[in-house]
Tab-separated table of C-alpha atoms in Angstrom:
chain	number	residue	atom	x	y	z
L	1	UNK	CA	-44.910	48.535	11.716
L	2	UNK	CA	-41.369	48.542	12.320
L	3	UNK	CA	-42.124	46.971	16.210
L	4	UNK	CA	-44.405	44.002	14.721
L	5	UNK	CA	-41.458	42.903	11.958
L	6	UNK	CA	-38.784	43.286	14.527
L	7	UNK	CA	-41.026	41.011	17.214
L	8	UNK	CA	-41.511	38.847	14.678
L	9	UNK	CA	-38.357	38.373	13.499
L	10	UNK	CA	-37.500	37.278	17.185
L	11	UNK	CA	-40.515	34.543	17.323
L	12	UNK	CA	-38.686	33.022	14.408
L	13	UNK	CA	-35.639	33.012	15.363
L	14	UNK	CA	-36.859	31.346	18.561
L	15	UNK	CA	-38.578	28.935	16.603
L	16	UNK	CA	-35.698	27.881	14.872
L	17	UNK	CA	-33.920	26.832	18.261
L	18	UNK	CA	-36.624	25.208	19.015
L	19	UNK	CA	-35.678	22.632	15.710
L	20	UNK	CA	-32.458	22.458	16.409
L	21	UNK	CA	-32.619	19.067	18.097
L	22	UNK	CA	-30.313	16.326	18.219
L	23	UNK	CA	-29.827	13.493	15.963
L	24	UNK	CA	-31.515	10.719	17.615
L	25	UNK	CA	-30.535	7.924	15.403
L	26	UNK	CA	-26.570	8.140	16.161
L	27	UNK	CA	-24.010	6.687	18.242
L	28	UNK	CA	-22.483	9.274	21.064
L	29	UNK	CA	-18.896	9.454	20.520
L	30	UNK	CA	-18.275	7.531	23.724
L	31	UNK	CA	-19.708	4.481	23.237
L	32	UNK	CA	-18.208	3.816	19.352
L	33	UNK	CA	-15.300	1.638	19.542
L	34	UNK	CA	-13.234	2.673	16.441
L	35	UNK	CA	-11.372	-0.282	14.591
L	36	UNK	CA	-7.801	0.790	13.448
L	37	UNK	CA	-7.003	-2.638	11.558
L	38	UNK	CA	-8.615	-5.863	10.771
L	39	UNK	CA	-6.350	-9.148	10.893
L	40	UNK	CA	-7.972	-11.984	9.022
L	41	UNK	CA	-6.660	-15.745	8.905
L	42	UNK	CA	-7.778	-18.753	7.383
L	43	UNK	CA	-8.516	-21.984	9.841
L	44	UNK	CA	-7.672	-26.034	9.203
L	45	UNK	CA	-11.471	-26.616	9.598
L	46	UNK	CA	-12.712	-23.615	7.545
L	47	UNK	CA	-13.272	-21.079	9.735
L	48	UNK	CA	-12.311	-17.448	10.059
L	49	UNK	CA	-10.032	-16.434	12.548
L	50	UNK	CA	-10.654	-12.151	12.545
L	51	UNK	CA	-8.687	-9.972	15.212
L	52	UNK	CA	-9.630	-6.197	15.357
L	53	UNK	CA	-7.599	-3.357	17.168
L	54	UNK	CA	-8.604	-1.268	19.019
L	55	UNK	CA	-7.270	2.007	20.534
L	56	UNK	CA	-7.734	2.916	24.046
L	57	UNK	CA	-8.739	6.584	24.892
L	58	UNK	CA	-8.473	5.907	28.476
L	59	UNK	CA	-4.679	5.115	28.027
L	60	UNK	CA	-3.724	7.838	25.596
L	61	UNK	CA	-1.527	10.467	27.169
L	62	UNK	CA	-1.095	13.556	24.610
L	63	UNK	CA	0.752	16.975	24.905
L	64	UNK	CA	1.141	18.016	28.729
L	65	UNK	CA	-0.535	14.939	29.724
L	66	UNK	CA	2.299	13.280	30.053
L	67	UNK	CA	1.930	11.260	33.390
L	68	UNK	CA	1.721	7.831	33.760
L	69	UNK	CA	-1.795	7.073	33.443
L	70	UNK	CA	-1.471	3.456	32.861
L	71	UNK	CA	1.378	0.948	32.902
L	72	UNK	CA	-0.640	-1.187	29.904
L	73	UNK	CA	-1.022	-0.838	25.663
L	74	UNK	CA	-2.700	2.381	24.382
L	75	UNK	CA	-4.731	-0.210	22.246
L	76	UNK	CA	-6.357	-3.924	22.277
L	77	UNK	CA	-6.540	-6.778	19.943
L	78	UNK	CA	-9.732	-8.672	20.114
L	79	UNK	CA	-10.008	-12.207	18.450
L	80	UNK	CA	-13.065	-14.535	17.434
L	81	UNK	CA	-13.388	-17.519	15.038
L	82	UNK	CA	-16.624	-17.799	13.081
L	83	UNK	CA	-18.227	-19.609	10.197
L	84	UNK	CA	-17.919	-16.315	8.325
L	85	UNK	CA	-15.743	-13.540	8.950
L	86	UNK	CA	-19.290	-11.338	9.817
L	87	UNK	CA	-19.918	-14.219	12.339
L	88	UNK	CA	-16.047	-14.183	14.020
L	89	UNK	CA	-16.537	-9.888	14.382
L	90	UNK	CA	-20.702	-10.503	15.501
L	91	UNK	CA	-18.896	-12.677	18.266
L	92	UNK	CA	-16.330	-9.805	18.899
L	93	UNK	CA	-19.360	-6.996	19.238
L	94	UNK	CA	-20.709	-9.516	21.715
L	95	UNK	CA	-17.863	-8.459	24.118
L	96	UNK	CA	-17.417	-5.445	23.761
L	97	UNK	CA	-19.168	-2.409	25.660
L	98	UNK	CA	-19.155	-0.365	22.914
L	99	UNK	CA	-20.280	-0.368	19.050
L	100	UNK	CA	-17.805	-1.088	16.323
L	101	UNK	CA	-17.030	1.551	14.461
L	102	UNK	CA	-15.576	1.178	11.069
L	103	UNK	CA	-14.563	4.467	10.170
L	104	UNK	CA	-10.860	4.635	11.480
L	105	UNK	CA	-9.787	1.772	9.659
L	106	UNK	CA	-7.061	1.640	7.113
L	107	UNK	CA	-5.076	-1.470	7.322
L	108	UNK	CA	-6.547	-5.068	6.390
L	109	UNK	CA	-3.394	-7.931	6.819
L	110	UNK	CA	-4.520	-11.450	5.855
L	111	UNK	CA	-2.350	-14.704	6.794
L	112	UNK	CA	-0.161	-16.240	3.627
L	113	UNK	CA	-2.606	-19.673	4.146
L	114	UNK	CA	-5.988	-16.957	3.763
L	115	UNK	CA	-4.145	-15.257	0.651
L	116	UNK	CA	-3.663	-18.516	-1.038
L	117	UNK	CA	-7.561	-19.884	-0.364
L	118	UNK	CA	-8.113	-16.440	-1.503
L	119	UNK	CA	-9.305	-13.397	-0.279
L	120	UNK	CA	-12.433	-13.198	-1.789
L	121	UNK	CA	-14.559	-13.564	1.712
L	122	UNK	CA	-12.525	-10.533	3.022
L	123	UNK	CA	-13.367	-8.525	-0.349
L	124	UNK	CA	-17.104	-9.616	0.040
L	125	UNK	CA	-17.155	-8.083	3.504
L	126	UNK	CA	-15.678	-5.093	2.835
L	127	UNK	CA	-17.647	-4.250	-0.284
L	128	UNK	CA	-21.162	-4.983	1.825
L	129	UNK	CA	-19.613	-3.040	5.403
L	130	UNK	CA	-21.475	0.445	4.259
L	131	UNK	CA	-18.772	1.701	6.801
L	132	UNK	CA	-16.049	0.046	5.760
L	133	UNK	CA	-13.181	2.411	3.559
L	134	UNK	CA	-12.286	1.291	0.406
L	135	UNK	CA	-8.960	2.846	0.621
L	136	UNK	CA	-8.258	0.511	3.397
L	137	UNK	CA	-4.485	-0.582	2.384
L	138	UNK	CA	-4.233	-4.996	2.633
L	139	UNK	CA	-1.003	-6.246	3.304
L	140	UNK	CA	-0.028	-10.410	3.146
L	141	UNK	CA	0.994	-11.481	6.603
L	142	UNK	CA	4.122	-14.290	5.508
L	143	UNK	CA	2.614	-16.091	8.664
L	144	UNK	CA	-1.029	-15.334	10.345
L	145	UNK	CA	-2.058	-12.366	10.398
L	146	UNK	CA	-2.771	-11.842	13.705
L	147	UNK	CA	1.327	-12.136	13.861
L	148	UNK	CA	1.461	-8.664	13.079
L	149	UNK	CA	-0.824	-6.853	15.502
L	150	UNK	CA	1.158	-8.323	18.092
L	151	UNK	CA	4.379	-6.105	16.479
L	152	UNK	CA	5.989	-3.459	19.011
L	153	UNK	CA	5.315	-0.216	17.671
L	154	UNK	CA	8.269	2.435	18.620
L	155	UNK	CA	7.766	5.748	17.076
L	156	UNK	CA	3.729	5.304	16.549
L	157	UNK	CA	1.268	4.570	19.223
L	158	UNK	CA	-0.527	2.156	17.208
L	159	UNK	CA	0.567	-1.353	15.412
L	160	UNK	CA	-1.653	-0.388	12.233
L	161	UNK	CA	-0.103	2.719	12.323
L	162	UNK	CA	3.290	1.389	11.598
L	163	UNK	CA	2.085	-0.741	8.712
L	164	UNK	CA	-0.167	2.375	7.331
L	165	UNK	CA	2.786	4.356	7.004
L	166	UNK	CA	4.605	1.920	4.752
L	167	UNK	CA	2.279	2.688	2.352
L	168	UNK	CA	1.597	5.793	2.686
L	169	UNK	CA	5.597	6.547	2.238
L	170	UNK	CA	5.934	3.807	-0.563
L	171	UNK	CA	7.789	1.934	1.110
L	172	UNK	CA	6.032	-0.846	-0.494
L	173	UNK	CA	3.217	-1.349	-2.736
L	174	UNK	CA	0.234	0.041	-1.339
L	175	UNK	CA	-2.777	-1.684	-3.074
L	176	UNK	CA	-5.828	-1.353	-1.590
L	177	UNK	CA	-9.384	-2.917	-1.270
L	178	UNK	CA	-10.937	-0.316	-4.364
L	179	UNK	CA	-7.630	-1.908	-6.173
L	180	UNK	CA	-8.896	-5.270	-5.477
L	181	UNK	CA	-12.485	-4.273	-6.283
L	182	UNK	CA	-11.852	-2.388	-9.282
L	183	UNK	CA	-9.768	-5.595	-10.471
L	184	UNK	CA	-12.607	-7.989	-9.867
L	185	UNK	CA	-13.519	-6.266	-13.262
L	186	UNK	CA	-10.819	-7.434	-15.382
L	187	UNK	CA	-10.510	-10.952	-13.553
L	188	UNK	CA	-8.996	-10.358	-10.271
L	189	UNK	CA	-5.405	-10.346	-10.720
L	190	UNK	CA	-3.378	-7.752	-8.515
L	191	UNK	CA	-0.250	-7.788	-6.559
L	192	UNK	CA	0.052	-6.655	-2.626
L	193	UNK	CA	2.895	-5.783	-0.019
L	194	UNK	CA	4.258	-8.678	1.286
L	195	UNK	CA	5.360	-8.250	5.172
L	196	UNK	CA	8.014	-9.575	6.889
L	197	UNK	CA	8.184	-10.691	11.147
L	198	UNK	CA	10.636	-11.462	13.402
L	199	UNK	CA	11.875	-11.220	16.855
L	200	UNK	CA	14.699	-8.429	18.199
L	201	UNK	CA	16.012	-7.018	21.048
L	202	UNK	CA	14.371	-3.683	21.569
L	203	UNK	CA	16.342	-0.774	23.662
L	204	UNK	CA	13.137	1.478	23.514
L	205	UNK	CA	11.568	-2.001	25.543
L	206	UNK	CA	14.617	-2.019	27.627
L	207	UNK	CA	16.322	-4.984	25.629
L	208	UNK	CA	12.813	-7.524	26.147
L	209	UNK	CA	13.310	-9.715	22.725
L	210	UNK	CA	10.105	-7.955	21.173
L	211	UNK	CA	8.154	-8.251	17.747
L	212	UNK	CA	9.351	-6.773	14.871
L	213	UNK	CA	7.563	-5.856	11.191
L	214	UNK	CA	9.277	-4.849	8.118
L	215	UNK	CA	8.367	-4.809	4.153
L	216	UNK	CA	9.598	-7.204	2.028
L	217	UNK	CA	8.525	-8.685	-1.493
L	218	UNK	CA	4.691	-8.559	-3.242
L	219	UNK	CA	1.925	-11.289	-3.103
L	220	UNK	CA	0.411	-11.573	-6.825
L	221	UNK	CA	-3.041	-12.870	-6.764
L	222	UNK	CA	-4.797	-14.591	-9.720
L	223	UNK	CA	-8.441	-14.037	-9.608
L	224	UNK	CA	-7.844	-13.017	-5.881
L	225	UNK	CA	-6.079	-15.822	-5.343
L	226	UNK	CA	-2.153	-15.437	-3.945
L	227	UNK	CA	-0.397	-17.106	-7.039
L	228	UNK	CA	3.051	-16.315	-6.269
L	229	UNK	CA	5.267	-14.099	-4.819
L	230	UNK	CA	7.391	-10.830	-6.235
L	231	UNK	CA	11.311	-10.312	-4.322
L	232	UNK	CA	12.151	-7.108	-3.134
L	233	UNK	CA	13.655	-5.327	-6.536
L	234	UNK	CA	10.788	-6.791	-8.535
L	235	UNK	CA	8.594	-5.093	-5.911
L	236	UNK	CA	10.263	-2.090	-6.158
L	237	UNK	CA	10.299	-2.018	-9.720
L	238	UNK	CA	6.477	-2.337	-9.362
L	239	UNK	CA	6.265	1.134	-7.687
L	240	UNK	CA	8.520	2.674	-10.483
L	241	UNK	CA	6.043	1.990	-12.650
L	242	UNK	CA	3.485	3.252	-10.479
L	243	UNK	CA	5.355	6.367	-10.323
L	244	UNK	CA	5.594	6.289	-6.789
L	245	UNK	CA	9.624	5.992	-6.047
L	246	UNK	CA	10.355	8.511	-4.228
L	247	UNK	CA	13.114	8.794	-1.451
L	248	UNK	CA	14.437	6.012	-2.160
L	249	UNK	CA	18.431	4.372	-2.228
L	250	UNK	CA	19.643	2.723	-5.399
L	251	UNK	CA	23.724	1.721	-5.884
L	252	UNK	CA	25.778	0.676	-8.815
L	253	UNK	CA	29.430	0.057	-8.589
L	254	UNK	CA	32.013	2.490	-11.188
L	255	UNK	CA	32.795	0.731	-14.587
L	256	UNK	CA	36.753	2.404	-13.697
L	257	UNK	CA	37.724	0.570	-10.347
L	258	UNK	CA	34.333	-1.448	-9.359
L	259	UNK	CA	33.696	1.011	-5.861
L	260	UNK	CA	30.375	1.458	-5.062
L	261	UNK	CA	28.077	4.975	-5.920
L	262	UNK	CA	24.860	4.941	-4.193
L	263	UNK	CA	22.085	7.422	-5.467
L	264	UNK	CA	19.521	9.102	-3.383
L	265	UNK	CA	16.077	9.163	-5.713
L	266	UNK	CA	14.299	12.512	-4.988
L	267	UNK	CA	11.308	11.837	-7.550
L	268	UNK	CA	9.722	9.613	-10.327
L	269	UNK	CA	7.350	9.641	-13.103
L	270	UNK	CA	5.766	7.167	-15.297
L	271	UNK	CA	3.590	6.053	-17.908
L	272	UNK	CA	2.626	3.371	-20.004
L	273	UNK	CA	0.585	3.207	-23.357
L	274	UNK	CA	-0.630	-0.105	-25.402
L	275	UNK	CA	-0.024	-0.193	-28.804
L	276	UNK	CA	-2.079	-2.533	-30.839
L	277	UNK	CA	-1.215	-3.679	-34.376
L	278	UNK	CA	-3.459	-6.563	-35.736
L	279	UNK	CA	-3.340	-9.425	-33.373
L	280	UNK	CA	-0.061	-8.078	-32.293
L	281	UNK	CA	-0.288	-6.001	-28.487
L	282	UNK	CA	2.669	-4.892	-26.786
L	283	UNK	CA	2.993	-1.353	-23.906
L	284	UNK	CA	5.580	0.898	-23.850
L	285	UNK	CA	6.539	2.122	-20.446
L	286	UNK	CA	8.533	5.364	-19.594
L	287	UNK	CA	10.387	6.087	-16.577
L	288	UNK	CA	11.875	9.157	-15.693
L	289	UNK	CA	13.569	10.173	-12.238
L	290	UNK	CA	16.442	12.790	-10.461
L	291	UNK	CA	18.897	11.116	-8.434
L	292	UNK	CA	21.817	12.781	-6.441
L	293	UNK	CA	24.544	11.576	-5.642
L	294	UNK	CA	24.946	11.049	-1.720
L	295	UNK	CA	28.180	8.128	-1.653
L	296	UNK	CA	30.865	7.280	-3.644
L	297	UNK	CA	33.663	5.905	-2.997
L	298	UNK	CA	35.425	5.537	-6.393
L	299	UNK	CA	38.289	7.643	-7.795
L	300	UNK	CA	35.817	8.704	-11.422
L	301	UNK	CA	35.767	12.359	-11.503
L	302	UNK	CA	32.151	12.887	-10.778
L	303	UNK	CA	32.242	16.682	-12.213
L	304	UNK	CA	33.146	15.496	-16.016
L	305	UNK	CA	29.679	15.686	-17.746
L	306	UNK	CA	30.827	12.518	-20.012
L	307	UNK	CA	31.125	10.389	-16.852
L	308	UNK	CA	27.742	11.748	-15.487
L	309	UNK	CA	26.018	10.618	-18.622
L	310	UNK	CA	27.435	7.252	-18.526
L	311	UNK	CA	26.192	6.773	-14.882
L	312	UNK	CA	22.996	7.964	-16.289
L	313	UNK	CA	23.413	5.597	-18.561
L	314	UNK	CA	23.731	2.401	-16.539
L	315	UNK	CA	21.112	3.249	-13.808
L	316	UNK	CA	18.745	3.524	-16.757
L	317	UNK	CA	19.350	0.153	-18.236
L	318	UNK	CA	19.515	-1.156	-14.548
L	319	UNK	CA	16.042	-0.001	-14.137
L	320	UNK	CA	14.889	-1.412	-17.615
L	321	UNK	CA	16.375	-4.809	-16.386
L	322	UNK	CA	14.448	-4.681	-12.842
L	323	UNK	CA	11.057	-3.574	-14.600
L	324	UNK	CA	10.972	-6.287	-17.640
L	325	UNK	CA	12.105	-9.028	-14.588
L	326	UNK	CA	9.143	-8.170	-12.569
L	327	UNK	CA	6.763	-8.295	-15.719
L	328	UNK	CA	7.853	-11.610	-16.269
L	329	UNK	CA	7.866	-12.835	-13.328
L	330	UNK	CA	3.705	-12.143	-13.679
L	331	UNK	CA	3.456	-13.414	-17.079
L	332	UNK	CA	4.871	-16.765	-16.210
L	333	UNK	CA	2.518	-16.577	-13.330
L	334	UNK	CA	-0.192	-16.120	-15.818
L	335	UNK	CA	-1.214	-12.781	-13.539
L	336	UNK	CA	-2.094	-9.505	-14.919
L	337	UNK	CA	-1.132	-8.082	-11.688
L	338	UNK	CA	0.068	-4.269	-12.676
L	339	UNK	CA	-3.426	-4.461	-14.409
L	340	UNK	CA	-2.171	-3.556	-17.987
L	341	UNK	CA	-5.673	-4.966	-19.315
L	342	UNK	CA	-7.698	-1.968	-17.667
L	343	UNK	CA	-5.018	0.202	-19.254
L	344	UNK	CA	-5.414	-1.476	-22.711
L	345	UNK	CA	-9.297	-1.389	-22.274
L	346	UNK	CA	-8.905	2.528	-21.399
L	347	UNK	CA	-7.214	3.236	-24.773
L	348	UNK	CA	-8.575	0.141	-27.128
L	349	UNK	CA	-12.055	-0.842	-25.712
L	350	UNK	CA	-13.042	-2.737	-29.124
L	351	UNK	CA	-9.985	-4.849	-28.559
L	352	UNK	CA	-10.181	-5.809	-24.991
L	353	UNK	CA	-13.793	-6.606	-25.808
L	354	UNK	CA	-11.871	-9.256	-27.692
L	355	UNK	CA	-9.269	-10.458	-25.797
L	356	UNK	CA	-10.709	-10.023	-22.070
L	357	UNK	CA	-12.498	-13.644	-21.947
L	358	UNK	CA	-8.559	-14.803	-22.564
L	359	UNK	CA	-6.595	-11.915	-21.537
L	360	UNK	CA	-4.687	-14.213	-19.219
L	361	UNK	CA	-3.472	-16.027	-22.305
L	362	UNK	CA	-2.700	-12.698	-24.464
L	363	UNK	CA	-1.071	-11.220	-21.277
L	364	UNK	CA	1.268	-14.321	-21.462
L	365	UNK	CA	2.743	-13.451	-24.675
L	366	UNK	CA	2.508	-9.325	-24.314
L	367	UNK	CA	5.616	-7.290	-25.446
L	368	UNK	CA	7.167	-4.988	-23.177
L	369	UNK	CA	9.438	-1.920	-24.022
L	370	UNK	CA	10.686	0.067	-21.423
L	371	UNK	CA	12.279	3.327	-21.834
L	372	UNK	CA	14.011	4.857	-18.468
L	373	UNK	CA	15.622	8.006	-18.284
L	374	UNK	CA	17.630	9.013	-14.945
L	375	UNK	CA	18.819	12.165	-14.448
L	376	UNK	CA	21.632	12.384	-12.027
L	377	UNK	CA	20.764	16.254	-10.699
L	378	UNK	CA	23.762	16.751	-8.157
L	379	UNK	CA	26.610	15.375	-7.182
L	380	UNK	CA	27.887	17.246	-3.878
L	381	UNK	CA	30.844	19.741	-3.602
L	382	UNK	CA	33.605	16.245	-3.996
L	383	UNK	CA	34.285	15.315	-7.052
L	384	UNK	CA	36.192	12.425	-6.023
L	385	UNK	CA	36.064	10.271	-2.826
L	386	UNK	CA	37.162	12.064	0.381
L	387	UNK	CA	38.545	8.933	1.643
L	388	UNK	CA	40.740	8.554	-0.959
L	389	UNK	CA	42.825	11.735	-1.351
């Protein structure tokens, strides 16, 4: 008896291998072509301009295989125009001897004259691309956005790697296309990373005059639409109340001789709550944050807890001044683009029911208090200037 189980415990286990076939409906591996970043632009005669990059496998050298396998790009930027931006990438899958492959993309830049048609063709495709990840991170080129795939990248291998890492490290806002989705909701108003281009001498290229990409302000979109723009400290104030300053520089100069103090931000926290009374709707935000001390060049003794609170002091009220400046900036703008609407409908649903068919209008008129607390953790071993002893 013991025989028959054991044979037949063998049959079926050869009968399983037997199922374990292959699955006939994918793509092999080496014929996907896998789209890093999509660069969309807006045309005089309505069309779509679409670039996608691409990286090469044949060209990437990793670990020991260091040799010089090819004097070219490790990627390529393809570019179509097209009635529709699924006609302009159709067109780009004619020419290419592989399938596109949507999975490795995180980086959508559209040109400033696409942001200010408005985006919503880009949002349509991305929201009917199965493939396409919603955590993709769109960025507003200030020219086209095919511009910026033709940036040099130094330390990454990739051009959308450069710009994915901006976000990812908060160096500027990173909204992304769920943001913009989940905003359609509430009318469409958000606010994007606004990118900056311009042309240097590069000694990694061996001084050839050589594209470069930085951050600079935020595009705020009205119903998708680019509206108006954010500067740099209103941006920044933006991720404060995101909670997402981290790492970051901030100065002030000493109230005793006017020398600058620069603080090095090691983490932040925020939150804001609506507060409805009658017709009456105004938020409360709170900021908190630890800062050390990393320059100073003035003569205050830095290890007298009075003076430590009063530096406290003014980089709190700094910050209140930079966050109420950036929330007006999108009230005159008539853009709810730090979404406090979906945070008023979270906590008051009866009331946004009310208000959301003119939220715009409400938003306009909105009361803001913001409460910031720094909290200057070290100071360094000095507690005076070096230079000046």
């Amino acid at each position: 008896m013991h025989r028959y189980r054991k044979l037949l415990l063998i049959a079926l286990a050869g009968f399983s291998v037997l199922l374990l076939t292959g699955c006939w409906s994918r793509i092999e591996i080496n014929d996907n072509a896998f789209v890093t970043a999509i660069y969309v632009d807006r045309l005089d005669n309505d069309q779509f301009e679409v670039s996608l990059g691409f990286p090469l496998p044949n060209r990437m050298a990793t670990g020991a295989m260091t040799t010089n396998t090819s004097t070219g790009n490790a990627y390529s930027i393809v570019t179509k125009r097209g009635e529709s931006i699924a006609v302009a990438i159709r067109k780009i899958r004619s020419d290419l001897s592989r399938e596109i492959t949507w999975g490795h993309c995180r980086v959508v830049i559209v040109g400033r004259k696409m942001a200010e048609q408005g985006i919503g063709p880009m949002l349509e495709f991305a929201s009917r691309e199965p493939s396409f990840h919603s955590k993709s991170f769109l960025f507003v080129s200030p020219t086209k956005g095919e511009d910026i795939s033709k940036l040099t990248p130094v330390f990454e291998r990739l051009p959308s790697e450069v710009i994915r890492e901006y976000a990812q490290r908060h160096v500027t806002l990173g909204a992304t296309i769920k943001d913009f989705l989940q905003a359609e909701a509430s009318g469409g108003d958000m606010v994007a990373g606004m990118l900056t281009i311009g042309k240097v001498e590069m000694v990694s290229e061996k001084g050839k005059v050589s594209t470069w990409v930085g951050t600079d302000g935020a595009a705020v979109f009205k119903a998708a639409v680019m509206v108006g723009e954010l500067d740099v400290m209103q941006m920044r104030a933006g991720l404060w109340m995101q909670g997402n300053m981290k790492s970051s520089l901030n100065s002030l100069r000493s109230p005793t001789d006017n020398k600058m103090i620069s603080f090095l931000i090691q983490s932040s926290k925020a939150s804001i709550k609506p507060h409805v009374q009658g017709d009456r709707i105004w938020f409360t935000i709170d900021v908190e944050a630890d800062d050390d001390i990393i320059s100073s060049e003035t003569q205050l003794n830095l290890l007298d807890p009075e003076n430590i609170n009063m530096l406290e002091s003014m980089l709190s009220k700094q910050l209140n001044g930079r966050i109420l400046r950036a929330i007006k900036a999108t009230q005159e703008l008539e853009a709810d683009a730090f979404n406090f609407g979906r945070i008023l409908e979270w906590h008051y649903p009866k009331v946004w029911e009310k208000y959301k068919n003119q939220w715009r209008e409400k938003y306009k008129n909105c009361e803001f208090v913001v409460n910031s607390k720094i909290y200057v953790r070290r100071t360094g071993t000095e507690k005076n200037s070096v230079t000046t002893k």
